[in-house]
PDB file of C-alpha atoms in Angstrom:
ATOM      1  CA  MET A  14       1.885   2.718  22.761  1.00 26.00           C
ATOM      2  CA  GLN A  15      -1.805   1.723  23.342  1.00 28.00           C
ATOM      3  CA  VAL A  16      -4.444   3.687  24.951  1.00 26.00           C
ATOM      4  CA  TYR A  17      -7.477   1.903  26.447  1.00 25.00           C
ATOM      5  CA  LEU A  18     -10.761   3.843  27.394  1.00 25.00           C
ATOM      6  CA  THR A  19     -12.507   1.914  30.121  1.00 25.00           C
ATOM      7  CA  ASN A  20     -16.327   2.582  30.943  1.00 29.00           C
ATOM      8  CA  THR A  21     -16.686   1.805  34.509  1.00 29.00           C
ATOM      9  CA  ASN A  22     -20.446   1.189  34.035  1.00 33.00           C
ATOM     10  CA  ASN A  23     -19.625  -1.429  31.381  1.00 33.00           C
ATOM     11  CA  LYS A  24     -21.813   0.511  28.917  1.00 33.00           C
ATOM     12  CA  MET A  25     -21.054   2.145  25.524  1.00 33.00           C
ATOM     13  CA  ASP A  26     -23.160   5.256  25.047  1.00 37.00           C
ATOM     14  CA  GLY A  27     -21.501   6.001  21.583  1.00 38.00           C
ATOM     15  CA  ASN A  28     -20.255   9.530  22.584  1.00 38.00           C
ATOM     16  CA  VAL A  29     -16.945  10.198  24.038  1.00 36.00           C
ATOM     17  CA  PRO A  30     -16.815  13.474  25.806  1.00 38.00           C
ATOM     18  CA  ALA A  31     -14.715  16.072  24.154  1.00 36.00           C
ATOM     19  CA  SER A  32     -12.788  16.714  27.440  1.00 35.00           C
ATOM     20  CA  LEU A  33     -11.862  13.060  27.473  1.00 31.00           C
ATOM     21  CA  LEU A  34     -10.559  13.134  23.850  1.00 30.00           C
ATOM     22  CA  PHE A  35      -8.563  16.243  24.756  1.00 33.00           C
ATOM     23  CA  LEU A  36      -6.930  14.533  27.783  1.00 32.00           C
ATOM     24  CA  VAL A  37      -6.023  11.414  25.775  1.00 32.00           C
ATOM     25  CA  SER A  38      -4.638  13.698  22.996  1.00 34.00           C
ATOM     26  CA  LEU A  39      -2.684  15.749  25.492  1.00 34.00           C
ATOM     27  CA  CYS A  40      -1.341  12.562  27.131  1.00 35.00           C
ATOM     28  CA  LEU A  41      -0.160  11.089  23.686  1.00 36.00           C
ATOM     29  CA  VAL A  42       1.573  14.424  22.905  1.00 36.00           C
ATOM     30  CA  SER A  43       3.440  14.724  26.134  1.00 35.00           C
ATOM     31  CA  SER A  44       4.575  11.084  26.254  1.00 35.00           C
ATOM     32  CA  TRP A  45       5.400  10.546  22.565  1.00 37.00           C
ATOM     33  CA  GLY A  46       7.921  13.191  21.898  1.00 45.00           C
ATOM     34  CA  ILE A  47       9.019  13.517  18.197  1.00 48.00           C
ATOM     35  CA  HIS A  48      11.317  10.457  18.496  1.00 41.00           C
ATOM     36  CA  SER A  49       8.520   8.224  19.554  1.00 48.00           C
ATOM     37  CA  SER A  50       7.454   4.743  18.376  1.00 53.00           C
ATOM     38  CA  ILE A  51       4.999   6.475  16.092  1.00 72.00           C
ATOM     39  CA  PHE A  52       7.213   8.755  13.978  1.00 79.00           C
ATOM     40  CA  ALA A  53      10.812   8.335  12.715  1.00 76.00           C
ATOM     41  CA  ILE A  54      12.911  10.294  10.164  1.00 80.00           C
ATOM     42  CA  THR A  55      12.728   8.683   6.767  1.00 77.00           C
ATOM     43  CA  GLN A  56      14.448  11.451   4.598  1.00 83.00           C
ATOM     44  CA  ARG A  57      16.951  14.089   5.781  1.00 86.00           C
ATOM     45  CA  ASN A  58      17.482  17.384   4.293  1.00 92.00           C
ATOM     46  CA  MET A  59      14.280  17.247   2.500  1.00 90.00           C
ATOM     47  CA  ARG A  60      11.058  19.267   2.446  1.00 91.00           C
ATOM     48  CA  GLY A  61       7.532  18.873   0.917  1.00 87.00           C
ATOM     49  CA  LEU A  62       6.613  20.752  -2.293  1.00 86.00           C
ATOM     50  CA  THR A  63       3.535  22.763  -2.567  1.00 86.00           C
ATOM     51  CA  THR A  64       1.611  19.922  -4.163  1.00 86.00           C
ATOM     52  CA  ALA A  65       2.494  17.679  -1.276  1.00 87.00           C
ATOM     53  CA  VAL A  66       1.487  20.060   1.547  1.00 91.00           C
ATOM     54  CA  LEU A  67      -1.818  19.809   3.491  1.00 91.00           C
ATOM     55  CA  THR A  68      -0.961  22.690   5.606  1.00 91.00           C
ATOM     56  CA  THR A  69       1.963  24.589   7.146  1.00 92.00           C
ATOM     57  CA  ILE A  70       2.338  25.087  10.832  1.00 91.00           C
ATOM     58  CA  HIS A  71       4.576  27.321  12.854  1.00 91.00           C
ATOM     59  CA  SER A  72       4.527  25.502  16.303  1.00 88.00           C
ATOM     60  CA  THR A  73       6.355  22.819  18.343  1.00 86.00           C
ATOM     61  CA  ALA A  74       7.336  19.550  16.918  1.00 85.00           C
ATOM     62  CA  ASN A  75       4.927  17.586  19.127  1.00 84.00           C
ATOM     63  CA  TYR A  76       2.080  19.684  18.049  1.00 87.00           C
ATOM     64  CA  CYS A  77       2.901  19.119  14.537  1.00 88.00           C
ATOM     65  CA  ALA A  78       2.922  15.422  15.009  1.00 86.00           C
ATOM     66  CA  ASN A  79      -0.380  15.612  16.779  1.00 85.00           C
ATOM     67  CA  GLU A  80      -1.851  17.606  13.987  1.00 87.00           C
ATOM     68  CA  CYS A  81      -0.677  15.032  11.389  1.00 87.00           C
ATOM     69  CA  ILE A  82      -2.607  12.348  13.278  1.00 82.00           C
ATOM     70  CA  LYS A  83      -5.798  14.359  12.954  1.00 83.00           C
ATOM     71  CA  TYR A  84      -5.568  14.136   9.197  1.00 84.00           C
ATOM     72  CA  PRO A  85      -6.507  11.056   7.525  1.00 80.00           C
ATOM     73  CA  GLN A  86      -4.449  12.020   4.486  1.00 84.00           C
ATOM     74  CA  CYS A  87      -1.428  12.775   6.616  1.00 85.00           C
ATOM     75  CA  ASN A  88       1.184  10.130   7.487  1.00 77.00           C
ATOM     76  CA  SER A  89       4.345  12.230   7.155  1.00 87.00           C
ATOM     77  CA  PHE A  90       5.378  15.813   7.994  1.00 91.00           C
ATOM     78  CA  ALA A  91       8.522  17.864   7.165  1.00 93.00           C
ATOM     79  CA  LEU A  92      10.095  19.719  10.090  1.00 93.00           C
ATOM     80  CA  SER A  93      12.425  22.789   9.873  1.00 94.00           C
ATOM     81  CA  PRO A  94      15.736  23.156  11.666  1.00 92.00           C
ATOM     82  CA  LYS A  95      15.602  24.021  15.295  1.00 86.00           C
ATOM     83  CA  ASN A  96      15.992  27.768  16.025  1.00 83.00           C
ATOM     84  CA  THR A  97      19.212  28.898  17.412  1.00 80.00           C
ATOM     85  CA  ASP A  98      17.616  31.225  19.960  1.00 80.00           C
ATOM     86  CA  GLY A  99      16.464  28.246  21.929  1.00 77.00           C
ATOM     87  CA  SER A 100      12.865  28.599  20.909  1.00 81.00           C
ATOM     88  CA  ARG A 101      10.864  25.377  20.535  1.00 82.00           C
ATOM     89  CA  MET A 102       8.768  26.970  17.674  1.00 88.00           C
ATOM     90  CA  GLN A 103       9.549  25.368  14.214  1.00 91.00           C
ATOM     91  CA  SER A 104       7.933  25.381  10.878  1.00 93.00           C
ATOM     92  CA  CYS A 105       6.252  22.166   9.811  1.00 93.00           C
ATOM     93  CA  ASP A 106       4.637  20.923   6.538  1.00 93.00           C
ATOM     94  CA  LEU A 107       1.990  18.345   6.872  1.00 93.00           C
ATOM     95  CA  LEU A 108       2.320  16.036   3.898  1.00 91.00           C
ATOM     96  CA  SER A 109      -0.295  14.171   1.902  1.00 86.00           C
ATOM     97  CA  SER A 110       0.371  10.471   1.768  1.00 71.00           C
ATOM     98  CA  GLU A 111      -0.484  10.248  -1.870  1.00 73.00           C
ATOM     99  CA  ASN A 112       2.325  12.709  -2.610  1.00 74.00           C
ATOM    100  CA  ILE A 113       5.004  11.621  -0.276  1.00 70.00           C
ATOM    101  CA  SER A 114       7.510  11.317  -3.188  1.00 72.00           C
ATOM    102  CA  ASP A 115       6.778  14.796  -4.117  1.00 81.00           C
ATOM    103  CA  ILE A 116       9.489  16.417  -2.005  1.00 86.00           C
ATOM    104  CA  THR A 117      12.598  18.651  -2.562  1.00 89.00           C
ATOM    105  CA  PRO A 118      16.072  19.100  -1.002  1.00 92.00           C
ATOM    106  CA  SER A 119      16.198  21.591   1.649  1.00 93.00           C
ATOM    107  CA  SER A 120      19.075  21.868   4.113  1.00 93.00           C
ATOM    108  CA  GLY A 121      18.215  21.158   7.730  1.00 93.00           C
ATOM    109  CA  TRP A 122      14.686  19.980   7.056  1.00 94.00           C
ATOM    110  CA  ASN A 123      13.767  16.275   7.722  1.00 91.00           C
ATOM    111  CA  ILE A 124      10.819  14.212   6.807  1.00 89.00           C
ATOM    112  CA  PHE A 125       9.141  12.259   9.572  1.00 87.00           C
ATOM    113  CA  SER A 126       6.879   9.393   8.669  1.00 82.00           C
ATOM    114  CA  THR A 127       4.720   6.989  10.668  1.00 75.00           C
ATOM    115  CA  LYS A 128       6.807   3.768  11.231  1.00 69.00           C
ATOM    116  CA  PRO A 129       5.638   0.635   9.586  1.00 67.00           C
ATOM    117  CA  PHE A 130       3.848  -1.750  11.896  1.00 72.00           C
ATOM    118  CA  PHE A 131       4.240  -5.490  11.601  1.00 79.00           C
ATOM    119  CA  LEU A 132       1.569  -8.108  11.285  1.00 85.00           C
ATOM    120  CA  ASN A 133       2.633 -11.701  11.352  1.00 89.00           C
ATOM    121  CA  GLU A 134       0.816 -14.720   9.927  1.00 90.00           C
ATOM    122  CA  VAL A 135       1.567 -18.314  10.407  1.00 92.00           C
ATOM    123  CA  LEU A 136       0.879 -20.701   7.397  1.00 92.00           C
ATOM    124  CA  LYS A 137       0.642 -24.452   7.688  1.00 92.00           C
ATOM    125  CA  ALA A 138       3.107 -26.071   5.265  1.00 93.00           C
ATOM    126  CA  THR A 139       0.792 -28.069   3.021  1.00 91.00           C
ATOM    127  CA  GLY A 140       1.838 -29.239  -0.368  1.00 90.00           C
ATOM    128  CA  ASN A 141       0.205 -28.909  -3.674  1.00 86.00           C
ATOM    129  CA  THR A 142      -0.287 -31.390  -6.492  1.00 82.00           C
ATOM    130  CA  SER A 143       0.324 -28.928  -9.191  1.00 87.00           C
ATOM    131  CA  ILE A 144       2.880 -25.989  -9.486  1.00 86.00           C
ATOM    132  CA  ASN A 145       0.385 -24.154 -11.634  1.00 86.00           C
ATOM    133  CA  SER A 146      -2.386 -24.152  -8.986  1.00 84.00           C
ATOM    134  CA  ALA A 147      -2.670 -21.435  -6.294  1.00 85.00           C
ATOM    135  CA  TRP A 148       0.170 -21.952  -3.864  1.00 91.00           C
ATOM    136  CA  LEU A 149      -1.098 -22.871  -0.301  1.00 90.00           C
ATOM    137  CA  VAL A 150       1.940 -21.488   1.419  1.00 93.00           C
ATOM    138  CA  ASP A 151       1.806 -18.065   0.051  1.00 93.00           C
ATOM    139  CA  CYS A 152       2.247 -14.744   1.967  1.00 92.00           C
ATOM    140  CA  ASN A 153       0.087 -13.011  -0.594  1.00 88.00           C
ATOM    141  CA  TYR A 154      -2.433 -15.654  -1.314  1.00 76.00           C
ATOM    142  CA  ASP A 155      -5.174 -13.592   0.652  1.00 63.00           C
ATOM    143  CA  GLN A 156      -6.525 -16.533   2.459  1.00 60.00           C
ATOM    144  CA  SER A 157      -7.586 -14.321   5.402  1.00 60.00           C
ATOM    145  CA  GLY A 158      -7.107 -10.886   4.094  1.00 67.00           C
ATOM    146  CA  PHE A 159      -3.369 -11.104   4.392  1.00 72.00           C
ATOM    147  CA  VAL A 160      -1.497  -9.386   1.644  1.00 78.00           C
ATOM    148  CA  ASN A 161       1.690  -7.550   1.046  1.00 81.00           C
ATOM    149  CA  GLY A 162       3.601 -10.146   3.121  1.00 90.00           C
ATOM    150  CA  VAL A 163       6.999 -11.561   2.897  1.00 95.00           C
ATOM    151  CA  LEU A 164       8.628 -14.838   4.199  1.00 96.00           C
ATOM    152  CA  VAL A 165      10.661 -14.313   7.342  1.00 97.00           C
ATOM    153  CA  GLY A 166      10.929 -17.767   8.932  1.00 97.00           C
ATOM    154  CA  MET A 167      10.264 -21.579   9.023  1.00 97.00           C
ATOM    155  CA  TRP A 168       9.334 -23.996  11.733  1.00 97.00           C
ATOM    156  CA  ASP A 169       9.778 -27.677  12.280  1.00 96.00           C
ATOM    157  CA  ALA A 170       9.426 -29.871  15.277  1.00 94.00           C
ATOM    158  CA  THR A 171      12.868 -31.448  14.822  1.00 93.00           C
ATOM    159  CA  PHE A 172      14.575 -29.974  11.806  1.00 94.00           C
ATOM    160  CA  ASP A 173      16.540 -33.143  11.157  1.00 88.00           C
ATOM    161  CA  PHE A 174      15.243 -33.120   7.628  1.00 89.00           C
ATOM    162  CA  ALA A 175      14.560 -30.464   4.947  1.00 86.00           C
ATOM    163  CA  ASP A 176      10.889 -30.524   5.691  1.00 89.00           C
ATOM    164  CA  ILE A 177       8.967 -27.824   7.450  1.00 95.00           C
ATOM    165  CA  ASP A 178       5.668 -27.739   9.378  1.00 95.00           C
ATOM    166  CA  ASN A 179       4.847 -23.958   9.425  1.00 96.00           C
ATOM    167  CA  VAL A 180       6.125 -20.739   7.807  1.00 96.00           C
ATOM    168  CA  LYS A 181       5.992 -17.256   9.055  1.00 95.00           C
ATOM    169  CA  CYS A 182       4.823 -14.263   6.882  1.00 94.00           C
ATOM    170  CA  THR A 183       5.269 -10.661   7.893  1.00 91.00           C
ATOM    171  CA  GLN A 184       3.344  -7.740   6.532  1.00 86.00           C
ATOM    172  CA  PHE A 185       4.913  -4.306   6.559  1.00 77.00           C
ATOM    173  CA  ASN A 186       2.161  -1.542   6.738  1.00 69.00           C
ATOM    174  CA  PHE A 187       3.701   1.840   5.892  1.00 64.00           C
ATOM    175  CA  GLY A 188       0.649   3.942   4.964  1.00 55.00           C
ATOM    176  CA  SER A 189      -0.160   3.585   1.282  1.00 58.00           C
ATOM    177  CA  ILE A 190       3.277   2.625   0.160  1.00 68.00           C
ATOM    178  CA  ALA A 191       3.316  -1.029  -1.204  1.00 80.00           C
ATOM    179  CA  LEU A 192       6.113  -3.368  -0.295  1.00 87.00           C
ATOM    180  CA  VAL A 193       5.900  -5.863  -3.060  1.00 92.00           C
ATOM    181  CA  ASP A 194       4.497  -6.060  -6.647  1.00 92.00           C
ATOM    182  CA  THR A 195       2.591  -9.428  -6.934  1.00 89.00           C
ATOM    183  CA  THR A 196       2.073  -9.087 -10.604  1.00 90.00           C
ATOM    184  CA  LYS A 197       5.596  -9.832 -11.570  1.00 92.00           C
ATOM    185  CA  THR A 198       6.555 -12.974  -9.556  1.00 93.00           C
ATOM    186  CA  VAL A 199       9.318 -15.339 -10.619  1.00 94.00           C
ATOM    187  CA  VAL A 200       9.549 -19.000  -9.746  1.00 95.00           C
ATOM    188  CA  LYS A 201      12.860 -20.575  -8.840  1.00 95.00           C
ATOM    189  CA  ASP A 202      13.611 -24.030  -7.490  1.00 94.00           C
ATOM    190  CA  THR A 203      15.521 -24.398  -4.206  1.00 94.00           C
ATOM    191  CA  VAL A 204      18.278 -26.651  -5.560  1.00 92.00           C
ATOM    192  CA  THR A 205      19.952 -24.729  -8.419  1.00 88.00           C
ATOM    193  CA  ASP A 206      18.577 -21.305  -7.866  1.00 71.00           C
ATOM    194  CA  SER A 207      19.112 -20.513  -4.141  1.00 75.00           C
ATOM    195  CA  ASP A 208      18.652 -16.696  -4.299  1.00 90.00           C
ATOM    196  CA  CYS A 209      16.043 -14.408  -5.853  1.00 96.00           C
ATOM    197  CA  PRO A 210      16.902 -11.931  -8.555  1.00 96.00           C
ATOM    198  CA  PRO A 211      18.139  -8.534  -7.267  1.00 96.00           C
ATOM    199  CA  ASN A 212      15.454  -6.526  -5.213  1.00 97.00           C
ATOM    200  CA  HIS A 213      13.239  -9.572  -5.046  1.00 98.00           C
ATOM    201  CA  VAL A 214      11.997 -11.285  -1.857  1.00 97.00           C
ATOM    202  CA  VAL A 215      10.522 -14.808  -1.203  1.00 97.00           C
ATOM    203  CA  THR A 216       6.781 -14.643  -0.714  1.00 95.00           C
ATOM    204  CA  ALA A 217       5.734 -18.196  -1.197  1.00 95.00           C
ATOM    205  CA  LEU A 218       6.947 -21.829  -1.144  1.00 96.00           C
ATOM    206  CA  TRP A 219       5.825 -25.006  -2.971  1.00 95.00           C
ATOM    207  CA  ASP A 220       6.268 -28.769  -2.595  1.00 94.00           C
ATOM    208  CA  ASP A 221       4.746 -31.497  -4.258  1.00 91.00           C
ATOM    209  CA  ASN A 222       4.441 -33.546  -0.995  1.00 90.00           C
ATOM    210  CA  ILE A 223       1.396 -32.936   0.919  1.00 89.00           C
ATOM    211  CA  ARG A 224       3.464 -33.002   4.139  1.00 90.00           C
ATOM    212  CA  PHE A 225       6.006 -30.626   2.612  1.00 93.00           C
ATOM    213  CA  ARG A 226       8.968 -32.987   2.870  1.00 89.00           C
ATOM    214  CA  THR A 227      11.514 -31.260   0.518  1.00 89.00           C
ATOM    215  CA  THR A 228      10.523 -27.590  -0.303  1.00 91.00           C
ATOM    216  CA  ASP A 229      10.855 -27.704  -4.073  1.00 93.00           C
ATOM    217  CA  TYR A 230      10.182 -24.265  -5.379  1.00 95.00           C
ATOM    218  CA  GLN A 231      10.121 -20.652  -4.082  1.00 95.00           C
ATOM    219  CA  LYS A 232       8.179 -17.627  -5.380  1.00 95.00           C
ATOM    220  CA  CYS A 233      10.320 -14.560  -5.753  1.00 96.00           C
ATOM    221  CA  THR A 234       8.476 -11.192  -5.883  1.00 96.00           C
ATOM    222  CA  PRO A 235       9.930  -7.814  -6.896  1.00 97.00           C
ATOM    223  CA  LEU A 236       9.875  -4.953  -4.346  1.00 95.00           C
ATOM    224  CA  THR A 237       8.181  -1.873  -5.408  1.00 91.00           C
ATOM    225  CA  SER A 238      10.349   1.137  -6.419  1.00 87.00           C
ATOM    226  CA  ALA A 239       9.929   2.430  -2.761  1.00 81.00           C
ATOM    227  CA  TRP A 240      12.137  -0.326  -1.473  1.00 89.00           C
ATOM    228  CA  SER A 241      15.395  -2.242  -2.288  1.00 93.00           C
ATOM    229  CA  VAL A 242      17.337  -4.978  -0.756  1.00 95.00           C
ATOM    230  CA  ASP A 243      20.410  -4.055   1.229  1.00 94.00           C
ATOM    231  CA  THR A 244      22.919  -6.607  -0.128  1.00 94.00           C
ATOM    232  CA  ALA A 245      25.556  -5.619   2.301  1.00 94.00           C
ATOM    233  CA  SER A 246      23.444  -6.628   5.269  1.00 94.00           C
ATOM    234  CA  CYS A 247      22.704 -10.183   4.107  1.00 95.00           C
ATOM    235  CA  GLU A 248      23.337 -13.181   6.284  1.00 95.00           C
ATOM    236  CA  GLN A 249      22.625 -16.982   5.877  1.00 95.00           C
ATOM    237  CA  LYS A 250      20.973 -19.381   8.442  1.00 95.00           C
ATOM    238  CA  VAL A 251      21.169 -23.195   8.141  1.00 95.00           C
ATOM    239  CA  SER A 252      18.458 -25.368   9.703  1.00 95.00           C
ATOM    240  CA  GLY A 253      19.593 -28.185  12.047  1.00 94.00           C
ATOM    241  CA  PRO A 254      18.095 -30.206  15.011  1.00 94.00           C
ATOM    242  CA  GLU A 255      19.063 -27.507  17.548  1.00 95.00           C
ATOM    243  CA  LEU A 256      16.671 -25.064  15.751  1.00 95.00           C
ATOM    244  CA  GLY A 257      13.775 -27.343  15.924  1.00 94.00           C
ATOM    245  CA  ASP A 258      10.755 -26.982  18.233  1.00 94.00           C
ATOM    246  CA  GLY A 259      10.458 -23.795  20.242  1.00 94.00           C
ATOM    247  CA  SER A 260       7.748 -21.362  19.772  1.00 93.00           C
ATOM    248  CA  ASN A 261       5.655 -21.279  16.619  1.00 93.00           C
ATOM    249  CA  GLU A 262       3.372 -18.604  17.533  1.00 92.00           C
ATOM    250  CA  ALA A 263       3.086 -15.580  15.146  1.00 91.00           C
ATOM    251  CA  GLU A 264       4.149 -12.860  17.632  1.00 86.00           C
ATOM    252  CA  PHE A 265       7.057 -14.759  19.110  1.00 91.00           C
ATOM    253  CA  THR A 266      10.620 -15.102  17.556  1.00 92.00           C
ATOM    254  CA  TRP A 267      11.157 -18.417  16.017  1.00 96.00           C
ATOM    255  CA  LYS A 268      14.513 -20.312  16.087  1.00 96.00           C
ATOM    256  CA  PHE A 269      14.876 -20.366  12.328  1.00 97.00           C
ATOM    257  CA  GLN A 270      13.904 -16.893  11.069  1.00 96.00           C
ATOM    258  CA  CYS A 271      15.467 -13.723  10.030  1.00 96.00           C
ATOM    259  CA  ALA A 272      16.384 -11.296  12.764  1.00 89.00           C
ATOM    260  CA  ARG A 273      14.151  -8.198  13.309  1.00 78.00           C
ATOM    261  CA  SER A 274      14.419  -5.021  15.066  1.00 70.00           C
ATOM    262  CA  GLU A 275      12.175  -1.880  15.396  1.00 62.00           C
ATOM    263  CA  ASP A 276      14.054  -0.081  12.755  1.00 63.00           C
ATOM    264  CA  LYS A 277      15.240  -2.747  10.391  1.00 77.00           C
ATOM    265  CA  PHE A 278      12.839  -4.696   8.142  1.00 85.00           C
ATOM    266  CA  THR A 279      14.397  -7.950   7.136  1.00 92.00           C
ATOM    267  CA  ALA A 280      13.071 -10.737   4.826  1.00 96.00           C
ATOM    268  CA  VAL A 281      14.100 -13.893   3.054  1.00 98.00           C
ATOM    269  CA  VAL A 282      15.556 -13.485  -0.244  1.00 98.00           C
ATOM    270  CA  GLY A 283      16.365 -16.942  -1.011  1.00 97.00           C
ATOM    271  CA  VAL A 284      15.746 -20.558   0.135  1.00 97.00           C
ATOM    272  CA  PHE A 285      18.422 -23.392  -0.782  1.00 96.00           C
ATOM    273  CA  ARG A 286      17.902 -27.028   0.018  1.00 94.00           C
ATOM    274  CA  ILE A 287      21.104 -28.880   0.898  1.00 90.00           C
ATOM    275  CA  SER A 288      20.481 -32.550   1.353  1.00 84.00           C
ATOM    276  CA  LYS A 289      18.537 -32.808   4.819  1.00 87.00           C
ATOM    277  CA  GLN A 290      19.023 -29.103   5.555  1.00 93.00           C
ATOM    278  CA  LEU A 291      17.563 -25.734   4.517  1.00 95.00           C
ATOM    279  CA  ARG A 292      19.496 -22.515   4.149  1.00 96.00           C
ATOM    280  CA  ILE A 293      17.860 -19.123   4.061  1.00 97.00           C
ATOM    281  CA  THR A 294      19.411 -15.770   3.013  1.00 97.00           C
ATOM    282  CA  CYS A 295      18.122 -12.955   5.074  1.00 97.00           C
ATOM    283  CA  CYS A 296      18.693  -9.243   4.029  1.00 96.00           C
ATOM    284  CA  ASN A 297      17.500  -5.841   5.303  1.00 94.00           C
ATOM    285  CA  LEU A 298      15.154  -3.915   3.180  1.00 91.00           C
ATOM    286  CA  LEU A 299      15.957  -0.217   2.552  1.00 88.00           C
ATOM    287  CA  GLN A 300      13.398   2.609   2.149  1.00 78.00           C
ATOM    288  CA  ASN A 301      13.885   4.536  -1.035  1.00 75.00           C
ATOM    289  CA  PHE A 302      11.442   7.339  -0.129  1.00 60.00           C
TER     290      PHE A 302
END
């Protein structure tokens, strides 16, 4: 949900009236609900410990969510079971984002966290002369401030060969919880080593041809301990002329990319070159927090 504040005089005076902020806040609370696009249950039957709690509230679920938004340190809250007498009042712990892992089992309580938001980046598939140099097609190369990204798709005008013109990287932002550990990358070729090691995702591609004719190597990067690969969800996609062309804009779905939904985070975990075709293995990523 986006909220736009429009000044009818086309002037910015730098001060937003408190009454206007209250109305916007009230609108958000009434329209979100606890099962909004902002918060989702990330852990069931869990509650925050004393060291993780910013404050405890006895109020409605919507009020609790609104209070969490007010605190820069809060991106999660623990909500108690609903009262059996029909009252909307519940206990709620506002949790510090630095201590989100500091929680304890508690029957009926649930942890709500801000959903990750997705930021996509399109990289031009340009080859390197040396595999030891900085890879140009790298979702964590930080060319434009884009980091913590994973490979999710490839694009070619025709896809009648194993070359590519663009790749799509997706960045998952989930508060302060990092997705990948770029200090421990593993390089694998795309002919004999088709998939990354367990709980690794593809974050970069390399080719010695400046026009990226054959996609020779892939960079496998381990997920942090907060994430894992759901191997039961993996599926493979093979390139072909029918998957060529189409949109190659960052925010649109490409013909040759991993499927994505609002509650599933999917990434490429392996690239395999088969003669004139490319095969990608896509798997869902599970949250371990």
